[in-house]
Structure formats: C-alpha cells, structure tokens
GROMACS .gro file of C-alpha atoms in nm:
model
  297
    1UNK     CA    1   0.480  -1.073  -6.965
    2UNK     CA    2   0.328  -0.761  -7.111
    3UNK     CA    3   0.496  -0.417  -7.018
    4UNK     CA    4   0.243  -0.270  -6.854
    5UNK     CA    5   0.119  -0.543  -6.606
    6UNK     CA    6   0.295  -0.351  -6.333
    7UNK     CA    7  -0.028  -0.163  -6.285
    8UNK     CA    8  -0.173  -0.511  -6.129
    9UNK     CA    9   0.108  -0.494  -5.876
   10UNK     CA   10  -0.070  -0.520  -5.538
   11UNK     CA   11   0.007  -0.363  -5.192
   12UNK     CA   12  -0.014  -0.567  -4.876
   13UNK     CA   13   0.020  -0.396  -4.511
   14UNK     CA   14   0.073  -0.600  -4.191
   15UNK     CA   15  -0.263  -0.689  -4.018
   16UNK     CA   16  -0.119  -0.709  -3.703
   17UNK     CA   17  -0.066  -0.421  -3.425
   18UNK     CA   18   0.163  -0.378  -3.135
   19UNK     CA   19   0.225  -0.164  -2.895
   20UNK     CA   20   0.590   0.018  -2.918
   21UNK     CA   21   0.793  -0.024  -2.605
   22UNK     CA   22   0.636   0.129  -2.304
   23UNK     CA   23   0.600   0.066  -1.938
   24UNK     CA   24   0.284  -0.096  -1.888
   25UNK     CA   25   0.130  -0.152  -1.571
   26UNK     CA   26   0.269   0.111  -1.270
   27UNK     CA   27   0.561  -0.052  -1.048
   28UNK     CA   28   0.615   0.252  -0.771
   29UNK     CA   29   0.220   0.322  -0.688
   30UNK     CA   30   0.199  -0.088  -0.638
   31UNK     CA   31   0.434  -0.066  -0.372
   32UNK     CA   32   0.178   0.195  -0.167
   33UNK     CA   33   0.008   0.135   0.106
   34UNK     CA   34  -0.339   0.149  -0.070
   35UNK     CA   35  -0.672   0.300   0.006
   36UNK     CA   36  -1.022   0.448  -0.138
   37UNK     CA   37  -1.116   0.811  -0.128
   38UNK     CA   38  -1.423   0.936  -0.149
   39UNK     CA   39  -1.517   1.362  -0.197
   40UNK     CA   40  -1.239   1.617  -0.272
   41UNK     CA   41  -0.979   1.488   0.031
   42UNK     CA   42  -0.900   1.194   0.270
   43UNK     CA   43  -0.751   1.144   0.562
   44UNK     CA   44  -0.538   0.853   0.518
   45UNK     CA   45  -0.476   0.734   0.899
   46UNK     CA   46  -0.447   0.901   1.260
   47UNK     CA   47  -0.138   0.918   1.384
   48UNK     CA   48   0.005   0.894   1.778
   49UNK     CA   49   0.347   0.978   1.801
   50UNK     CA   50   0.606   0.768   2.091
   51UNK     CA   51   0.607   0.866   2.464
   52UNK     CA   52   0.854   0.734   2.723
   53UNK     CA   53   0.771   0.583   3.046
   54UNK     CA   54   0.834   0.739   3.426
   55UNK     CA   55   1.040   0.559   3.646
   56UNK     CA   56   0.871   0.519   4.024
   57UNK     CA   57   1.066   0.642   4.299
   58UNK     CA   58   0.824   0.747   4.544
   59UNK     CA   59   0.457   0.640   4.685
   60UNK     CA   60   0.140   0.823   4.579
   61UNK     CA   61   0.271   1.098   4.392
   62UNK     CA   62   0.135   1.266   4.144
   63UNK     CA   63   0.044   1.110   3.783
   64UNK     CA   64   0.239   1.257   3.499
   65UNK     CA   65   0.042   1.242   3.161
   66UNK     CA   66   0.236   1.255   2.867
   67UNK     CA   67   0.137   1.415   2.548
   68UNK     CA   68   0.249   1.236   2.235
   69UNK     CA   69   0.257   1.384   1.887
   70UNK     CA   70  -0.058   1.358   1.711
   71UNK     CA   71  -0.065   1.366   1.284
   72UNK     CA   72  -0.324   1.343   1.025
   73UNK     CA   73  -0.166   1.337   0.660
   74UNK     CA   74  -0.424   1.422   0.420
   75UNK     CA   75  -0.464   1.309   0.034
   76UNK     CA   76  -0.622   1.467  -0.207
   77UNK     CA   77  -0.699   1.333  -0.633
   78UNK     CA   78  -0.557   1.420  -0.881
   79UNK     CA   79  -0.748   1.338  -1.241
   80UNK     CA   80  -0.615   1.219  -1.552
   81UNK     CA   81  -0.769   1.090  -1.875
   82UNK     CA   82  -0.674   0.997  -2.219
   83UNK     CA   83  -0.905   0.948  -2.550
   84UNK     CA   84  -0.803   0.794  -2.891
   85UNK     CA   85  -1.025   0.807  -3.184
   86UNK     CA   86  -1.053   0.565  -3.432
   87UNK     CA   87  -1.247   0.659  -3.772
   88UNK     CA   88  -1.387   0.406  -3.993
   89UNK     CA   89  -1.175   0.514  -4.270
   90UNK     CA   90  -0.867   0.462  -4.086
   91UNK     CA   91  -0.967   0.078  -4.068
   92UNK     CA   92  -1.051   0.070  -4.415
   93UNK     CA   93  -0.704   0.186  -4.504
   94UNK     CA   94  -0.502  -0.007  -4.245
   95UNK     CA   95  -0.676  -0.357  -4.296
   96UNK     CA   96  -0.686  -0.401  -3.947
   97UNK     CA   97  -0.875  -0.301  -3.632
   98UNK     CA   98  -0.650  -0.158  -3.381
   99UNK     CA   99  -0.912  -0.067  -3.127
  100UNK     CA  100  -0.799  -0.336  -2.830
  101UNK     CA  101  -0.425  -0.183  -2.855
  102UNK     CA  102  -0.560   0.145  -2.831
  103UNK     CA  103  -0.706   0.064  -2.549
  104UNK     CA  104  -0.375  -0.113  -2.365
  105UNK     CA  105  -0.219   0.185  -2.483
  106UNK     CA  106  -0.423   0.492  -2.314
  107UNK     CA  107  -0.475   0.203  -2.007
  108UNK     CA  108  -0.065   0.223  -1.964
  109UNK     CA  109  -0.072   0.594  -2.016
  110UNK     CA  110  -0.266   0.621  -1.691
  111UNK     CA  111  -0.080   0.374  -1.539
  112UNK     CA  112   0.215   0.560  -1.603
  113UNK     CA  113   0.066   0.875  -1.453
  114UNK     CA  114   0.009   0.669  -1.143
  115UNK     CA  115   0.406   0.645  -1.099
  116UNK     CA  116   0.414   0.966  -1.156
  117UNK     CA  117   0.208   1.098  -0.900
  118UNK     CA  118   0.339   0.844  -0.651
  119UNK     CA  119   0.710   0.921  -0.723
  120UNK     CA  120   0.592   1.305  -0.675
  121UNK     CA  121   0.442   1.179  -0.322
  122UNK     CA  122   0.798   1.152  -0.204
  123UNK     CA  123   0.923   1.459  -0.149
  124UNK     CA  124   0.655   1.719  -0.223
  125UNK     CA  125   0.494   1.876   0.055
  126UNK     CA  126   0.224   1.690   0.273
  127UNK     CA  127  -0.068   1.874   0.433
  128UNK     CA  128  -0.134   1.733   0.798
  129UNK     CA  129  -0.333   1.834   1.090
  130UNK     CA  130  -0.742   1.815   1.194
  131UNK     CA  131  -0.834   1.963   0.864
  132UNK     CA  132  -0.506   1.991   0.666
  133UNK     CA  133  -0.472   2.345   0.724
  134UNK     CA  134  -0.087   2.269   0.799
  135UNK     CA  135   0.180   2.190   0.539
  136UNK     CA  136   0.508   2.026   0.566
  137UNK     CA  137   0.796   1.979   0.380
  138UNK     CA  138   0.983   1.719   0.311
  139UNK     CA  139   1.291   1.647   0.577
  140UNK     CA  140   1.585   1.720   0.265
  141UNK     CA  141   1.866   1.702   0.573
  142UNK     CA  142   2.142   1.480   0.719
  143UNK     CA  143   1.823   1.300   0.904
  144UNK     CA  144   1.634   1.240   0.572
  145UNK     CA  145   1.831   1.221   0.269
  146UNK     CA  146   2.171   1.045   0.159
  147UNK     CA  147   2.436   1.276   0.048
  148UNK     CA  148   2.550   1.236  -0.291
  149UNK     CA  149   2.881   1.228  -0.224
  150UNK     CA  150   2.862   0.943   0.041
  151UNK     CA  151   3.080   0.672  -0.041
  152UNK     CA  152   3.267   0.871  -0.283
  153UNK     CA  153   3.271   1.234  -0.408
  154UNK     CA  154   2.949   1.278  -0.614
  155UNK     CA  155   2.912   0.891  -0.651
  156UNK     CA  156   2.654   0.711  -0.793
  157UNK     CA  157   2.445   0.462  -0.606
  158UNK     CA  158   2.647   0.234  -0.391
  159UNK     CA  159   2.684   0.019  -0.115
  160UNK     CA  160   2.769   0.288   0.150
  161UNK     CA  161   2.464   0.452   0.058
  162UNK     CA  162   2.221   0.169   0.087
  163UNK     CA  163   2.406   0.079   0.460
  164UNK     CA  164   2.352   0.445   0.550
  165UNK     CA  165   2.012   0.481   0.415
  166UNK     CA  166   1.926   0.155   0.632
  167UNK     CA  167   2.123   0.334   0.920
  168UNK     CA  168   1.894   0.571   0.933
  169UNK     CA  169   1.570   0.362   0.936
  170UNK     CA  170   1.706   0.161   1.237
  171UNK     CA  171   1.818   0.562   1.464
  172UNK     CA  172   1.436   0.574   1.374
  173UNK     CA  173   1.333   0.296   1.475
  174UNK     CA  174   1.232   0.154   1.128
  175UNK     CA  175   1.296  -0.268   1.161
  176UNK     CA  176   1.433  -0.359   0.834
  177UNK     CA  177   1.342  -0.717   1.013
  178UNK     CA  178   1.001  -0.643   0.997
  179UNK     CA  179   0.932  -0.437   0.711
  180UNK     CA  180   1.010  -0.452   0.310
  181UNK     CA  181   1.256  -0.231   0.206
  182UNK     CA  182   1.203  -0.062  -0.123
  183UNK     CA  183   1.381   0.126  -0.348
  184UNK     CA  184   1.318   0.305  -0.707
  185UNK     CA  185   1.648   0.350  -0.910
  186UNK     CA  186   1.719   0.438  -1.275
  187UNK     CA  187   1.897   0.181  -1.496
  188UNK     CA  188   2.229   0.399  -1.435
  189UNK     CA  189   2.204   0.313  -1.070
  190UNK     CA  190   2.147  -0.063  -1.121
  191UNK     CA  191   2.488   0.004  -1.338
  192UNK     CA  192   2.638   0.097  -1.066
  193UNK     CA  193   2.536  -0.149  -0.821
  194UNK     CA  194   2.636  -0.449  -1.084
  195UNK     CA  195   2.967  -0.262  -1.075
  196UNK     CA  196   3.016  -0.328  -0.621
  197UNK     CA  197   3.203  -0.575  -0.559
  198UNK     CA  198   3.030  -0.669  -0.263
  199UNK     CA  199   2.708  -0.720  -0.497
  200UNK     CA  200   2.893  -0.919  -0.784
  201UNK     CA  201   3.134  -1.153  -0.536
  202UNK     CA  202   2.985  -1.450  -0.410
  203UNK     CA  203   3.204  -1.377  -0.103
  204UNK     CA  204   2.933  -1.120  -0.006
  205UNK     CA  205   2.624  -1.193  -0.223
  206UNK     CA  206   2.505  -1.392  -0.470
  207UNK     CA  207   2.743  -1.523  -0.759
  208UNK     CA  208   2.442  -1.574  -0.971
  209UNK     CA  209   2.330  -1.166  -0.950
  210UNK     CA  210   2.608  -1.123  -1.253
  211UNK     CA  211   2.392  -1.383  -1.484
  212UNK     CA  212   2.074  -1.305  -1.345
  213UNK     CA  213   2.111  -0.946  -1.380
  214UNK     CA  214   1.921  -0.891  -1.056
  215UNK     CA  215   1.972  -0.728  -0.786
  216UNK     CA  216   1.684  -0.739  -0.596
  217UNK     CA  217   1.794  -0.961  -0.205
  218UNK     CA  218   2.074  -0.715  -0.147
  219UNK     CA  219   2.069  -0.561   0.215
  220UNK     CA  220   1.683  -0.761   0.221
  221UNK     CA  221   1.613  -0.430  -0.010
  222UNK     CA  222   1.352  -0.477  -0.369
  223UNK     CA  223   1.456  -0.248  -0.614
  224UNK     CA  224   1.212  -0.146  -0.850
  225UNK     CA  225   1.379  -0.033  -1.223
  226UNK     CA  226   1.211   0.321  -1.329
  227UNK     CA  227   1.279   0.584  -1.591
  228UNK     CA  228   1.079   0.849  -1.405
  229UNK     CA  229   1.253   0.961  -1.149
  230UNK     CA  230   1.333   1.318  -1.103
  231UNK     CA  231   1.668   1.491  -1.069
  232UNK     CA  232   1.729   1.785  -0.828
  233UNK     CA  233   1.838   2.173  -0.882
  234UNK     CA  234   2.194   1.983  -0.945
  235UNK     CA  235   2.089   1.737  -1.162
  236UNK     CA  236   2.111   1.427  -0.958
  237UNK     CA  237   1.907   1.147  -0.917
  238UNK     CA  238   1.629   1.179  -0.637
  239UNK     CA  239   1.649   0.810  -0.570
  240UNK     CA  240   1.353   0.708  -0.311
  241UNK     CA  241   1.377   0.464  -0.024
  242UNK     CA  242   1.080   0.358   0.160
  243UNK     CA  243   0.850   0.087   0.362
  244UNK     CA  244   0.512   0.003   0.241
  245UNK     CA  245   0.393   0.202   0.522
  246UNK     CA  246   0.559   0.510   0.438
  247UNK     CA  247   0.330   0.611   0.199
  248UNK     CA  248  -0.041   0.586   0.089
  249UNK     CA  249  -0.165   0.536  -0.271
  250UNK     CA  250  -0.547   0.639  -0.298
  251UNK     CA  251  -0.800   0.571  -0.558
  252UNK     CA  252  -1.131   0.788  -0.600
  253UNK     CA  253  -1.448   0.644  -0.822
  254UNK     CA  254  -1.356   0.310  -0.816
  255UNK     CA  255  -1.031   0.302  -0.977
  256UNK     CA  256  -0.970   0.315  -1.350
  257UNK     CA  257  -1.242   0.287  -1.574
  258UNK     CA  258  -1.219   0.243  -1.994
  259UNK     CA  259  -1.500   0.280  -2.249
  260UNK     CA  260  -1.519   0.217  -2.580
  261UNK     CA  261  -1.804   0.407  -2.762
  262UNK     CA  262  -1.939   0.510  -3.119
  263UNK     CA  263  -1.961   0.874  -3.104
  264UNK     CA  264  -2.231   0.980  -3.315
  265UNK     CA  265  -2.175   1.302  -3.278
  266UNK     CA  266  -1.899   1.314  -3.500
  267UNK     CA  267  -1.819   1.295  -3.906
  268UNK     CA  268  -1.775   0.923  -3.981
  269UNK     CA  269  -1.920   0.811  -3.661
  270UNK     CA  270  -1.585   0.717  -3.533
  271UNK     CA  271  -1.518   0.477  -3.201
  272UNK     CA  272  -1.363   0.623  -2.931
  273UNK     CA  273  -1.144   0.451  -2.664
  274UNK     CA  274  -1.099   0.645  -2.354
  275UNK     CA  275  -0.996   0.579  -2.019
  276UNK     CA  276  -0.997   0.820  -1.719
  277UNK     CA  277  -0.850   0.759  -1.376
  278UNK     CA  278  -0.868   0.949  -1.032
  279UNK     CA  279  -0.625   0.899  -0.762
  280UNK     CA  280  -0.372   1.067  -0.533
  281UNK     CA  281  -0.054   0.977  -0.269
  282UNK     CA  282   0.088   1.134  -0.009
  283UNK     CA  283   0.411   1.045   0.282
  284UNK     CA  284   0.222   0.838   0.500
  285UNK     CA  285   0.478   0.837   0.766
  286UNK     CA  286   0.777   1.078   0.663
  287UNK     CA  287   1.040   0.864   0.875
  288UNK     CA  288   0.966   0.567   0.639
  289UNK     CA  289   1.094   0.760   0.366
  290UNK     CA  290   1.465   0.900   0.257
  291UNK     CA  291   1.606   1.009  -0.031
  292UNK     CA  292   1.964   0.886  -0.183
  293UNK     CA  293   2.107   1.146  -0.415
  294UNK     CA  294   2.293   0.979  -0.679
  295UNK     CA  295   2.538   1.161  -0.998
  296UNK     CA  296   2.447   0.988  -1.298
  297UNK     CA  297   2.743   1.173  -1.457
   0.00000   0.00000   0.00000
C-alpha cells in the first residue's frame, strides 16, 4: 500500500439525531384544572363561600340572611416562544436533517415553561375580587404550610408530613375520599420516602414499592417526580400539595402552536422551527393547596 494513500482516508458522521435528556411533555400543569382564556385576563370561576344554618326556636320570627364569602380568582397569560434555525449548510455538513428534533426540542422547552408557570401558581400571589383589583398572598402559616421540621428537626419529606398535610385538608373540609391527592417532590424527597419504613414494609404498604421504585398509592396520594421546584429564603424544598381543583391551568390562542418555515429573508434561506405558547395559572381555591417544606441537606 503506497505511503501516501492516507489522503483517501474518509470521514463518516452519525446520520442519526437525538434529543439529550430532557423532560418532555409538562407533568405539574397536567394535573390543573384546565381552561381557555380569551383577551388580557380571565376569571377562572365564581366562588360562594360556606354558611351555617339557624336553628328554629320560635314561630314567625324574623328571617336571618346570611352572607357567605364571595371570590373571583383571576388569571392572566403569560407568553413564551422559542426559534431554532437551521441553515442549509449546516445539513450539508452534518449529513443529516435534524429539523423534526428541533422541533420536539423547542416543543419540550415550552412544555417545560408550562411547569414552570404552574409550579409558580402555588404560592405567588393571586388577584381576586369583581375586577381583580385585590391581591392575596399565599397562606405561608401553621394553617397552610408543613413545617420543615415536622417529623424530625429539619427533616426531609416523610410520613408525618404527608399525615399532617392530609390533616389539614380534612380541618378544611377537603375529602381525600373524594378528591385526588397530588403532590410534586424532587428525586431527594422520593429518597426519602423509599427510606420510611412504613412505605418499604409490606406490614404498612406495598412490598413491591422497593422493586417497583414507586411510590405513587401511598396515603391515596400521586406523586409527580420534578426537578423544578423552588427552594425558600432557607433553602428548602417548597414541596406542593394539592387537588385538581385547587388550581386552574389556562391556555390563550388555542394552545401551542409550531411552524416550520423557509425564511427568505435571510443569507442561505435557512428553515426555521419555532414554536410559541400562551398560557397562565393561578390558586383556584387556596384551601386545596399547602406547602411541605422539606431540607434536602
């Protein structure tokens, strides 16, 4: 073989392409009650608060009329959009055609955004009343939020916490009976629960939750796995527990919408993939919603 037929070497790149991990499709906003918006606000339902009945002890007396709480919770959109070009050269050179990934890709970037904005639903501020003129904050006390340190001095997530966050939806009249419990938690917190006893024994639970890895069934609660949760001022977890009907996830123009397009206007002529999305969320109902503080320490 001659010395110099090394120049004949040839080069061959994969054809294929794949995404890199990611999360996908959005697992909090699913969990939403969901709705359509249309202009710059909605109102997402009107609300009449409890009253208690009068006891009879006399004859034609006087009617009392009671005068339950009335709320309107407002939601307003937020808009997001992401655009990837894709220049003929770039195909030339890669021996492939990427544009469908692209597209999955800036699809689960707005997806992701959806999370986003429904995990910052939570615990940001709400604006109620006829016009949402009023805003309220989020109830961060004994009567909405679980204490880090229950069940153990700045604990992770735990049993203890889970009973007391479900504790608190029954003083408020929340049926666990009737209504899905949910709850987001970082991988560190599904640690922790894999590390209860009363989760791992088959005297309390499921033996099979130790091969299965799931721990979804538990207290009748669905945990949803995200890495998106935020951390307070102290730097623990702001773990979120809800009912379907504690909040509202609400799409403007239709949902998401993707294009792919040559734009012309540009060197090359490139294709563009872009995909744009416009919604919002908002506490539908705030005692449907608590928050567990966890130490991820």
């Amino acid at each position: 073989m001659s010395a110099n037929s090394p120049a004949f070497y040839s080069v061959q790149y994969a054809s294929a392409v794949e995404l890199l991990a990611q999360q996908l499709q959005p697992k909090v906003a699913s969990l939403f009650t969901p709705m359509t918006g249309e202009g710059k606000s909605a109102t997402v339902v009107n609300q009449i608060g409890s009253v208690e009945a009068d006891e009879r002890t006399t004859r034609y007396d006087d009617i009392t009329p009671g005068d339950p709480l009335h709320t309107r919770p407002w939601v307003y959109p937020r808009h997001f959009d992401k655009a990837v070009f894709f220049d003929t050269l770039d195909q030339m050179q890669m021996n492939a055609n990427p544009q469908s990934e692209y597209v999955q890709a800036i699809v689960a970037a707005i997806h992701r955004k959806m999370d986003d904005e429904a995990i910052r639903a939570f615990f940001a501020a709400r604006n109620v009343g006829e016009t949402g003129g009023s805003s309220e904050n989020f109830n961060a006390n004994s009567n909405r939020q679980v204490g880090v340190s229950v069940g153990g001095t700045t604990s992770g997530l735990n049993v203890e916490k889970l009973q007391t966050a479900i504790r608190i939806f029954e003083e408020a009249e929340v049926d666990p009976e009737v209504e899905q419990i949910y709850c987001a938690i970082s991988p560190k917190q599904k640690v922790n629960l894999m590390n209860e006893i009363e989760i791992t024994s088959g005297d309390f639970f499921k033996a099979e939750v130790m091969r299965t890895r799931n721990v979804n069934g538990f207290l009748s609660i669905n945990f949803v796995v995200s890495n998106r949760l935020p951390v307070d001022g102290s730097g623990y977890r702001r773990v979120p527990f809800w009912t379907r009907k504690g909040m509202t996830f609400c799409s403007w123009g239709g949902g998401m919408k993707t294009d792919v397009s040559q734009r012309k206007d540009k060197r090359g002529m490139p294709w563009q993939a872009y995909a744009e999305g416009h919604f919002g969320a908002v506490r539908r109902d705030s005692d449907r919603v608590l928050e567990i503080l966890c130490s991820e320490a």
